[in-house]
Coordinates of C-alpha atoms in Angstrom, one line a residue:
Chain A
A1 CA 102.1 59.8 178.1
Q2 CA 104.8 57.5 176.9
S3 CA 107.4 58.5 174.4
V4 CA 110.4 56.9 172.8
T5 CA 113.7 58.4 171.6
Q6 CA 116.0 56.8 169.2
L7 CA 119.1 58.7 169.5
D8 CA 120.7 57.8 166.1
S9 CA 118.8 58.2 162.9
Q10 CA 121.5 56.4 160.9
V11 CA 124.1 53.9 161.9
P12 CA 126.8 52.7 159.4
V13 CA 129.0 49.7 160.3
F14 CA 131.2 47.2 158.7
E15 CA 130.3 43.6 158.4
E16 CA 131.2 41.4 161.3
A17 CA 131.6 44.6 163.6
P18 CA 129.4 44.8 166.7
V19 CA 126.5 47.3 166.8
E20 CA 124.4 49.1 169.3
L21 CA 121.2 50.9 168.5
R22 CA 120.1 53.2 171.3
C23 CA 116.7 53.7 172.7
N24 CA 115.3 55.7 175.6
Y25 CA 111.8 55.8 176.8
S26 CA 109.6 57.8 179.1
S27 CA 106.4 56.5 180.7
S28 CA 104.7 57.1 184.0
V29 CA 103.5 53.5 184.3
S30 CA 105.0 50.1 183.9
V31 CA 106.4 49.5 180.4
Y32 CA 106.5 46.9 177.9
L33 CA 109.3 47.4 175.4
F34 CA 109.8 46.2 171.8
W35 CA 112.2 46.3 169.0
Y36 CA 110.9 45.8 165.4
V37 CA 112.9 45.5 162.1
Q38 CA 111.6 46.7 158.8
Y39 CA 113.2 45.7 155.5
P40 CA 112.6 48.0 152.4
N41 CA 109.0 48.1 151.4
Q42 CA 107.8 45.5 154.0
G43 CA 105.9 45.6 157.3
L44 CA 107.4 45.5 160.7
Q45 CA 108.7 42.2 162.1
L46 CA 109.2 41.7 165.8
L47 CA 112.8 41.2 167.0
L48 CA 112.3 41.0 170.7
K49 CA 110.3 42.2 173.6
Y50 CA 110.7 43.0 177.3
L51 CA 107.6 42.3 179.4
S52 CA 109.1 41.4 182.8
G53 CA 111.8 39.2 184.4
S54 CA 115.3 39.2 183.2
T55 CA 116.5 42.5 181.9
L56 CA 118.5 40.9 179.2
V57 CA 116.3 39.8 176.3
K58 CA 117.4 37.7 173.5
G59 CA 115.6 37.9 170.1
I60 CA 115.7 36.5 166.5
N61 CA 118.7 36.9 164.2
G62 CA 121.2 37.1 167.0
F63 CA 120.0 40.4 168.5
E64 CA 119.6 41.1 172.2
A65 CA 118.6 44.2 174.3
E66 CA 119.0 45.1 177.8
F67 CA 116.3 46.9 179.9
N68 CA 117.7 49.4 182.2
K69 CA 115.1 50.9 184.4
S70 CA 117.3 53.5 186.1
Q71 CA 118.5 54.9 182.8
T72 CA 115.1 54.4 181.1
S73 CA 116.9 52.6 178.2
F74 CA 116.4 49.6 176.1
H75 CA 119.4 49.5 173.7
L76 CA 119.6 46.8 171.0
R77 CA 122.8 45.0 170.4
K78 CA 124.4 42.4 168.1
P79 CA 128.0 41.2 168.5
S80 CA 128.7 40.7 164.8
V81 CA 126.4 42.0 162.0
H82 CA 125.8 40.7 158.6
I83 CA 125.1 42.5 155.3
S84 CA 121.5 41.1 155.6
D85 CA 121.1 43.1 158.8
T86 CA 120.7 46.2 156.8
A87 CA 117.3 47.6 157.6
E88 CA 115.4 50.2 159.7
Y89 CA 115.0 49.3 163.4
F90 CA 112.2 50.7 165.6
C91 CA 112.0 50.8 169.4
A92 CA 108.5 50.9 170.8
V93 CA 106.8 51.2 174.2
L94 CA 103.4 49.8 175.0
S95 CA 101.1 51.1 177.6
E96 CA 97.7 51.7 176.3
K97 CA 98.9 51.8 172.7
L98 CA 102.1 51.0 170.9
V99 CA 104.3 54.2 170.5
F100 CA 107.3 54.0 168.2
G101 CA 110.5 55.9 168.0
K102 CA 111.4 57.5 164.7
G103 CA 113.7 54.6 163.7
T104 CA 117.4 54.0 163.1
K105 CA 118.6 53.0 159.7
L106 CA 121.4 50.5 160.0
T107 CA 123.7 50.1 157.1
V108 CA 126.1 47.2 157.1
N109 CA 129.0 47.7 154.6
P110 CA 131.3 45.0 153.3
Chain B
S1 CA 98.1 30.4 163.3
Q2 CA 97.1 34.1 163.0
T3 CA 97.8 35.9 159.8
I4 CA 97.1 39.5 158.7
H5 CA 96.5 40.5 155.1
Q6 CA 96.6 44.0 153.7
W7 CA 96.0 45.1 150.1
P8 CA 96.9 46.5 147.7
A9 CA 100.6 46.5 148.1
T10 CA 100.9 49.7 146.0
L11 CA 98.6 52.3 144.9
V12 CA 98.9 55.5 142.8
Q13 CA 95.9 57.9 143.0
P14 CA 95.2 61.3 141.7
V15 CA 94.5 64.1 144.2
G16 CA 90.8 64.3 144.8
S17 CA 90.0 60.7 144.2
P18 CA 88.6 58.3 147.0
L19 CA 90.6 55.7 148.8
S20 CA 89.8 52.4 150.3
L21 CA 92.5 50.2 151.9
E22 CA 91.6 46.9 153.5
C23 CA 93.0 44.8 156.2
T24 CA 91.8 41.4 157.4
V25 CA 93.0 39.1 160.2
E26 CA 92.6 35.3 160.2
G27 CA 93.0 32.8 163.0
T28 CA 91.9 34.9 165.9
S29 CA 88.7 36.5 167.2
N30 CA 88.0 39.9 168.6
P31 CA 91.4 41.5 167.9
N32 CA 92.4 45.0 168.4
L33 CA 93.1 46.5 165.1
Y34 CA 95.3 49.5 164.2
W35 CA 96.2 51.8 161.2
Y36 CA 99.6 53.4 161.2
R37 CA 101.1 55.7 158.5
Q38 CA 104.8 55.9 157.9
A39 CA 106.1 59.1 156.3
A40 CA 109.7 59.5 155.4
G41 CA 111.8 60.7 158.4
R42 CA 108.7 60.8 160.7
G43 CA 108.5 57.3 162.1
L44 CA 105.2 55.4 162.5
Q45 CA 102.1 57.5 163.4
L46 CA 99.0 55.8 164.9
L47 CA 96.0 56.9 162.9
F48 CA 93.1 54.8 164.1
Y49 CA 92.5 51.8 166.4
S50 CA 89.5 49.6 167.1
V51 CA 88.6 47.4 170.0
G52 CA 85.5 45.9 168.5
I53 CA 83.0 46.1 165.5
G54 CA 81.9 49.6 164.8
Q55 CA 84.2 51.1 167.5
I56 CA 86.8 53.4 166.1
S57 CA 89.1 55.8 167.9
S58 CA 91.0 58.5 166.0
E59 CA 94.4 59.6 167.1
V60 CA 94.9 62.6 164.9
P61 CA 92.6 64.9 162.9
Q62 CA 93.0 64.3 159.2
N63 CA 91.5 63.6 155.9
L64 CA 91.0 59.9 156.5
S65 CA 88.5 57.7 158.2
A66 CA 88.3 54.1 159.3
S67 CA 85.6 51.5 159.7
R68 CA 85.3 48.0 161.1
P69 CA 82.3 46.3 159.5
Q70 CA 83.2 42.9 160.7
D71 CA 85.2 41.5 163.6
R72 CA 88.4 40.9 161.5
Q73 CA 88.1 43.5 158.9
F74 CA 89.4 47.0 159.2
I75 CA 89.1 49.6 156.3
L76 CA 90.9 52.9 155.9
S77 CA 89.1 55.4 153.6
S78 CA 89.1 58.9 152.3
K79 CA 86.6 60.8 150.1
K80 CA 89.2 63.0 148.5
L81 CA 92.9 62.4 148.8
L82 CA 95.4 65.1 149.3
L83 CA 99.0 65.1 148.3
S84 CA 99.9 64.9 152.0
D85 CA 98.1 61.6 152.3
S86 CA 101.0 59.8 150.4
G87 CA 102.9 57.4 152.6
F88 CA 103.3 53.8 153.7
Y89 CA 100.2 52.5 155.5
L90 CA 100.4 49.6 157.9
C91 CA 97.6 47.6 159.5
A92 CA 98.3 45.7 162.7
W93 CA 96.4 43.5 165.1
A94 CA 96.9 42.6 168.9
G95 CA 95.2 40.1 171.1
T96 CA 94.8 40.4 174.8
G97 CA 97.8 40.8 176.9
Y98 CA 100.9 43.0 176.3
Y99 CA 102.6 40.9 173.6
G100 CA 103.1 43.5 170.9
Y101 CA 101.5 44.0 167.6
T102 CA 101.6 42.0 164.4
F103 CA 101.9 44.0 161.2
G104 CA 100.7 43.5 157.7
S105 CA 103.0 44.0 154.8
G106 CA 101.8 47.5 154.1
T107 CA 100.4 49.6 151.3
R108 CA 102.6 52.2 149.6
L109 CA 100.2 55.1 148.5
T110 CA 101.4 57.8 146.3
V111 CA 99.0 60.7 145.6
V112 CA 99.8 62.6 142.4

């Protein structure tokens, strides 16, 4: 069965600093990987997805992620964060069903 | 375009009372439908999914049930709520292919 580990439960950063949110997965079959963002008391919004092809995936709001099969990782990055990026971020793997990590709370401070 | 509606947005219910949360999808047919629960510090837990009318799969044993009376309607129910049923409930839909799920705006349930 597939599973997802998000290594950091909370990540505080200053505005305009770069950020990396880490995600590792385990799956015995081909994987499809996703990052979602959740703002307080809202549903989840898809940031980006990896289905196949280029291992560097670009998403909305300036985020990107790199699929690394040998390290079974799919880390999310942004070169310069804004206050408005403060939210919870979820990594997920899809095989038969979508399985989520426990989330990483990103707090961007002025 | 496809949209997903979920209501109510917030709900406060006493222990032992019944529950009915509704989710509907527009702009697509025969979607796969999902109910997730999000509890503090525990991520998102898949509760139920449905691949068609009347077809419900349960992921975890619990005090809740789900039904799909129409193609684009998914209902989450309970006969008697427990304190542990409190949480943020999210409905989602997916079409064919591995393109991820689209989520509704969620229902915040507080059982008191």
